[in-house]
Coordinates of C-alpha atoms in Angstrom, one line a residue:
M1 CA 0.0 0.0 0.0
N2 CA 1.2 3.5 -0.9
I3 CA 0.1 5.4 2.3
A4 CA 1.9 8.6 3.3
L5 CA 2.0 10.5 6.5
H6 CA -0.4 13.1 5.3
H7 CA -3.0 10.4 4.9
F8 CA -2.9 9.6 8.6
K9 CA -3.1 13.3 9.5
L10 CA -6.0 13.7 7.2
V11 CA -8.1 10.9 8.7
D12 CA -7.3 12.0 12.2
T13 CA -8.3 15.6 11.5
I14 CA -11.5 14.8 9.6
S15 CA -12.6 12.5 12.4
K16 CA -12.1 15.3 15.0
E17 CA -13.6 18.1 12.9
G18 CA -16.5 16.2 11.4
T19 CA -16.6 18.1 8.1
L20 CA -14.2 18.6 5.1
T21 CA -14.6 22.4 5.5
K22 CA -13.4 22.5 9.1
A23 CA -10.7 19.9 8.5
A24 CA -9.4 21.8 5.5
E25 CA -9.1 25.0 7.6
T26 CA -7.2 23.1 10.3
L27 CA -4.8 21.5 7.8
H28 CA -4.4 24.8 5.8
L29 CA -5.7 23.2 2.6
T30 CA -8.4 23.9 0.2
Q31 CA -11.5 21.8 0.5
S32 CA -10.9 20.5 -3.0
A33 CA -7.4 19.4 -2.2
L34 CA -8.5 17.7 1.0
S35 CA -11.3 15.9 -0.9
H36 CA -8.8 14.8 -3.5
Q37 CA -6.4 13.3 -0.9
L38 CA -9.3 11.5 0.8
K39 CA -10.4 9.9 -2.5
E40 CA -6.8 9.0 -3.3
L41 CA -6.5 7.2 0.1
E42 CA -9.8 5.3 -0.4
R43 CA -8.8 4.3 -3.9
E44 CA -5.5 3.0 -2.6
L45 CA -7.2 1.0 0.1
D46 CA -10.1 0.0 -2.0
V47 CA -12.5 0.7 0.9
E48 CA -14.5 3.7 2.1
I49 CA -12.9 5.4 5.2
F50 CA -15.9 7.7 5.8
N51 CA -19.6 7.4 5.2
R52 CA -21.1 10.7 4.0
K53 CA -24.3 11.9 5.5
G54 CA -25.0 15.4 4.2
K55 CA -22.0 17.6 5.1
R56 CA -21.0 15.3 8.0
L57 CA -18.5 12.5 7.6
H58 CA -18.7 9.4 9.8
L59 CA -16.0 6.8 10.0
S60 CA -16.8 3.4 8.5
E61 CA -15.7 0.2 10.2
Q62 CA -12.5 0.2 8.2
G63 CA -12.2 3.9 8.9
Y64 CA -12.1 3.2 12.6
R65 CA -9.4 0.7 12.1
F66 CA -7.4 3.2 10.1
L67 CA -7.9 5.8 12.7
R68 CA -6.5 3.6 15.5
S69 CA -3.3 3.2 13.5
S70 CA -3.3 7.0 12.8
E71 CA -3.5 7.8 16.5
K72 CA -0.6 5.5 17.4
I73 CA 1.6 6.7 14.5
L74 CA 1.0 10.4 15.1
A75 CA 1.5 10.0 18.8
E76 CA 4.8 8.3 18.2
L77 CA 5.9 11.0 15.8
R78 CA 5.0 13.7 18.3
S79 CA 7.0 11.9 20.9
L80 CA 9.9 11.5 18.5
E81 CA 9.8 15.2 17.7
E82 CA 9.8 16.1 21.4
D83 CA 12.7 13.8 22.1
I84 CA 14.7 15.3 19.3
N85 CA 14.0 18.9 20.4
N86 CA 14.9 18.0 24.0
Y87 CA 18.2 16.5 22.8
K88 CA 19.0 19.5 20.6
N89 CA 18.3 21.8 23.6
G90 CA 20.4 19.7 25.9
K91 CA 17.4 18.5 28.0
T92 CA 17.7 14.8 27.5
S93 CA 20.8 12.7 26.8
K94 CA 23.4 10.4 28.3
L95 CA 26.6 11.8 29.7
S96 CA 29.7 9.8 30.8
I97 CA 32.4 11.5 32.8
S98 CA 35.8 10.6 34.2
M99 CA 38.6 12.3 36.0
Q100 CA 42.3 11.8 35.8
C101 CA 42.5 11.9 39.6
Y102 CA 40.6 9.8 42.1
T103 CA 40.5 12.6 44.7
A104 CA 38.7 14.9 42.2
Y105 CA 35.7 12.6 42.3
H106 CA 34.8 14.2 45.7
W107 CA 34.1 17.6 44.3
L108 CA 32.4 16.3 41.2
P109 CA 29.0 15.4 42.9
G110 CA 28.5 19.1 43.8
I111 CA 28.7 20.0 40.1
I112 CA 26.5 17.1 39.1
K113 CA 23.8 18.1 41.7
Y114 CA 23.6 21.6 40.2
Y115 CA 23.5 20.3 36.7
K116 CA 20.8 17.8 37.5
R117 CA 18.6 20.6 39.0
R118 CA 18.8 22.4 35.6
W119 CA 18.6 19.3 33.4
P120 CA 17.0 16.5 35.4
D121 CA 16.5 14.1 32.5
I122 CA 20.2 13.8 31.6
N123 CA 21.5 10.4 32.6
I124 CA 25.0 11.0 34.0
Q125 CA 27.4 8.1 34.5
I126 CA 30.8 8.4 36.2
L127 CA 33.3 6.0 34.7
S128 CA 36.0 5.5 37.3
D129 CA 37.4 2.7 35.3
A130 CA 38.6 5.4 32.8
T131 CA 40.5 7.3 35.4
R132 CA 43.9 6.0 34.4
R133 CA 43.2 6.2 30.7
P134 CA 40.6 8.9 30.1
L135 CA 41.8 10.0 26.6
E136 CA 41.9 6.4 25.5
Y137 CA 38.2 5.9 26.6
L138 CA 37.4 9.3 24.9
M139 CA 38.9 8.2 21.6
N140 CA 37.0 4.9 21.7
G141 CA 33.7 6.7 22.2
D142 CA 33.2 5.2 25.7
L143 CA 33.6 8.6 27.4
D144 CA 32.0 12.0 26.8
I145 CA 34.0 14.3 29.1
G146 CA 37.4 13.6 30.6
I147 CA 38.7 16.1 33.3
I148 CA 42.4 15.7 32.5
R149 CA 45.8 17.3 33.1
T150 CA 47.7 15.3 30.4
Q151 CA 47.0 16.3 26.8
M152 CA 47.3 14.1 23.7
V153 CA 48.0 15.7 20.4
N154 CA 45.0 14.7 18.3
T155 CA 42.8 16.8 16.1
K156 CA 39.7 14.9 17.2
I157 CA 40.0 16.0 20.9
R158 CA 39.0 19.5 22.0
Y159 CA 40.5 20.8 25.3
E160 CA 38.7 23.4 27.4
P161 CA 40.8 25.0 30.2
I162 CA 39.0 24.5 33.5
F163 CA 41.3 25.4 36.4
E164 CA 44.9 25.6 37.6
D165 CA 46.4 24.1 40.7
S166 CA 49.9 24.1 42.3
L167 CA 52.0 21.2 43.4
V168 CA 53.3 21.4 47.0
A169 CA 55.6 19.3 49.1
I170 CA 54.0 17.9 52.3
I171 CA 56.6 17.7 55.0
N172 CA 56.7 16.8 58.7
K173 CA 57.0 20.0 60.8
D174 CA 60.2 18.6 62.4
H175 CA 61.9 17.8 59.1
P176 CA 64.8 20.0 58.1
L177 CA 63.1 20.8 54.7
A178 CA 60.3 22.4 56.7
K179 CA 62.6 25.4 57.2
K180 CA 62.9 26.1 53.5
S181 CA 60.5 28.5 51.8
V182 CA 60.6 26.8 48.4
I183 CA 61.4 23.2 47.6
E184 CA 63.6 22.2 44.7
I185 CA 63.7 18.9 43.0
A186 CA 67.2 18.4 44.2
D187 CA 65.9 18.5 47.8
F188 CA 64.4 15.0 47.3
R189 CA 67.8 13.4 47.1
D190 CA 68.3 10.8 49.8
E191 CA 64.8 11.3 51.2
E192 CA 62.0 8.8 51.9
L193 CA 59.8 9.9 49.0
I194 CA 56.1 8.9 48.9
L195 CA 54.4 9.1 45.5
P196 CA 51.2 7.7 44.1
L197 CA 50.8 4.7 41.8
Y198 CA 50.7 5.3 38.1
D199 CA 50.5 3.2 35.0
P200 CA 53.8 3.5 33.1
S201 CA 52.3 1.8 30.0
Y202 CA 50.1 4.8 29.5
Q203 CA 53.2 7.0 28.9
D204 CA 51.9 9.5 31.5
T205 CA 54.8 9.8 33.9
P206 CA 53.9 12.3 36.6
V207 CA 55.8 15.6 36.3
I208 CA 57.7 15.1 39.6
E209 CA 59.0 11.7 38.6
S210 CA 60.0 13.0 35.2
L211 CA 62.0 15.8 36.8
I212 CA 63.6 13.4 39.3
Q213 CA 64.7 11.2 36.5
A214 CA 65.8 14.1 34.3
Q215 CA 67.9 15.7 37.1
Q216 CA 69.2 12.3 38.2
V217 CA 68.0 12.8 41.8
K218 CA 67.8 9.5 43.7
P219 CA 65.6 9.4 46.8
K220 CA 66.7 7.1 49.6
T221 CA 63.5 5.1 49.1
L222 CA 60.5 5.6 46.8
H223 CA 57.2 4.4 48.3
R224 CA 54.2 3.8 46.1
I225 CA 50.9 4.5 48.0
H226 CA 47.5 4.6 46.3
Y227 CA 45.5 6.4 49.0
T228 CA 45.9 10.1 49.8
D229 CA 45.1 9.8 53.5
A230 CA 47.6 7.0 54.0
S231 CA 50.4 9.1 52.4
I232 CA 49.5 12.1 54.7
E233 CA 49.6 9.9 57.8
M234 CA 53.0 8.6 56.9
V235 CA 54.3 12.2 56.5
S236 CA 52.7 13.2 59.7
A237 CA 54.4 10.3 61.4
G238 CA 57.8 11.4 60.1
L239 CA 58.2 8.5 57.7
G240 CA 58.8 10.5 54.5
I241 CA 57.7 13.4 52.4
T242 CA 55.2 13.6 49.5
V243 CA 54.0 15.9 46.8
M244 CA 50.3 16.7 46.0
A245 CA 48.1 19.4 44.6
D246 CA 47.5 22.2 47.1
W247 CA 43.7 21.7 47.0
I248 CA 44.1 18.0 47.8
V249 CA 46.2 18.5 50.9
E250 CA 44.3 21.5 52.3
P251 CA 41.7 19.6 54.3
Y252 CA 44.4 17.6 56.0
L253 CA 46.5 20.5 57.4
K254 CA 44.5 21.0 60.6
D255 CA 45.5 18.9 63.6
R256 CA 48.4 17.1 61.9
N257 CA 52.1 17.5 62.3
I258 CA 52.7 18.6 58.7
V259 CA 53.3 21.7 56.7
T260 CA 53.3 22.5 53.0
R261 CA 56.0 24.2 51.0
P262 CA 55.6 25.3 47.4
L263 CA 57.7 23.8 44.7
H264 CA 59.8 26.0 42.4
H265 CA 57.5 28.1 40.2
S266 CA 58.9 26.4 37.1
V267 CA 57.4 23.1 38.0
G268 CA 54.7 23.8 40.5
K269 CA 51.8 25.0 38.3
R270 CA 49.4 22.5 36.5
S271 CA 46.5 23.2 34.1
W272 CA 43.4 21.0 34.1
Y273 CA 41.2 20.6 31.0
A274 CA 37.9 19.2 30.0
A275 CA 38.6 16.9 27.0
T276 CA 35.8 16.1 24.6
C277 CA 35.4 14.7 21.1
K278 CA 31.7 15.5 20.6
Q279 CA 29.9 18.8 21.1
T280 CA 26.4 17.9 22.1
P281 CA 24.2 20.4 24.0
A282 CA 24.4 18.2 27.1
I283 CA 28.2 18.3 27.0
Q284 CA 28.3 22.0 26.4
N285 CA 25.9 22.6 29.4
F286 CA 28.1 20.5 31.6
L287 CA 31.2 22.4 30.6
E288 CA 29.6 25.6 31.5
C289 CA 28.7 24.2 34.9
L290 CA 32.4 23.2 35.4
K291 CA 33.5 26.7 34.5
M292 CA 31.0 28.2 36.9
Y293 CA 32.2 26.0 39.7
F294 CA 35.8 26.9 39.3
S295 CA 35.2 30.6 38.7
G296 CA 33.6 30.7 42.2
A297 CA 30.0 31.2 41.1
D298 CA 27.3 30.4 43.7
M299 CA 26.0 26.9 42.7
T300 CA 23.4 26.9 45.5
V301 CA 21.2 29.6 44.1
E302 CA 17.5 29.2 43.4
E303 CA 16.6 27.9 40.0
N304 CA 15.5 31.2 38.4
E305 CA 18.7 32.9 39.7
G306 CA 20.8 29.9 38.5
E307 CA 19.4 30.2 35.0
S308 CA 20.4 33.9 35.0
I309 CA 23.9 33.1 36.2
L310 CA 24.3 30.3 33.6
I311 CA 23.2 32.6 30.8
Q312 CA 25.6 35.3 31.9
H313 CA 28.4 32.8 32.1
T314 CA 27.6 31.4 28.7
L315 CA 27.9 34.9 27.3
G316 CA 31.3 35.3 28.8
K317 CA 30.4 37.7 31.6
A318 CA 31.7 35.4 34.3
S319 CA 35.2 34.9 35.5
S320 CA 38.0 33.6 33.3
P321 CA 37.7 29.8 32.4
I322 CA 41.1 29.0 34.1
S323 CA 41.0 29.8 37.7
T324 CA 42.4 28.6 41.0
P325 CA 40.1 26.1 42.8
K326 CA 38.1 27.4 45.7
Y327 CA 39.8 25.5 48.6
G328 CA 37.0 25.9 51.1
R329 CA 34.4 24.5 48.9
M330 CA 36.6 21.7 47.6
A331 CA 37.6 20.8 51.2
A332 CA 34.0 20.7 52.3
N333 CA 33.3 18.2 49.6
Y334 CA 36.4 16.1 50.3
S335 CA 36.6 12.7 52.1
A336 CA 39.1 9.9 52.0
V337 CA 39.1 7.9 48.8
G338 CA 37.9 4.3 49.2
D339 CA 37.3 1.6 46.6
T340 CA 35.9 3.8 43.7
R341 CA 33.3 2.1 41.5
N342 CA 31.1 3.3 38.7
Y343 CA 28.2 5.4 40.0
Q344 CA 25.0 6.6 38.3
Y345 CA 23.6 10.0 39.1

């Protein structure tokens, strides 16, 4: 059968309006054109869709059957159109996110909470399995946004600057290095150095280890510890020194026998980026929320105020995209890292 979409709309409209005149007005057609389309359909089906009684049209038995299909098809088309419009406007979609730092997962929920208030139908998935290889997951299409500090030269990946942090040395208060105002790489020679685990096969050697190797500085012992709180406790107990981002260590400074000292300015600064391969509305909206968070915008405002702030930020009226993390807020969201799994929000 050669049945087109306009035939379903035609039968649905005539059944609602009752006459060709009213149906033609609703469909913005001439009565002659509408009558021609109806005859075309009945000729194609070889049955009468409507019984004519004066100016009124009444559905035949086969007409009722055709109408039931029309209602289902038109409802599905309306649903499809709504879904596509919502997707284009960033209201519905799936979003997978990963960080290149386990500790960073503790400030991410605050951003997700604000984002979900604005776009509640976006299904957000945190892929902690991608933490060690976020760019690999991104290139394979398994990740939408990677919050990373290590860039890969690839024309398919777009990098948005998000924030900057600084590496600091964490030292026991009684350690001789605690008297120095700035720590040099050479100061790690013959020290008990505590550094996190990393995957050498990913060719992502941490900057401190690269500098230690380049300057041929040999620590007394190099301890590999996965958990932040365990490293801090070892330093507090006088069992070594470690290096972390300033915002990571900030919550630990109170009531512990440790101090922080900045590394030399040539090695201390790090830039973080949001890496993406696709540019969907849902991704763009999440990037704006990231920039808002690190620019210090109030993410706890009421919905109407939040909409105003988001619009202003999108137009470039908010702070610069790269900014220093707000330590108080990040500290409040921080807790010790346990066994990180995939979580749905």
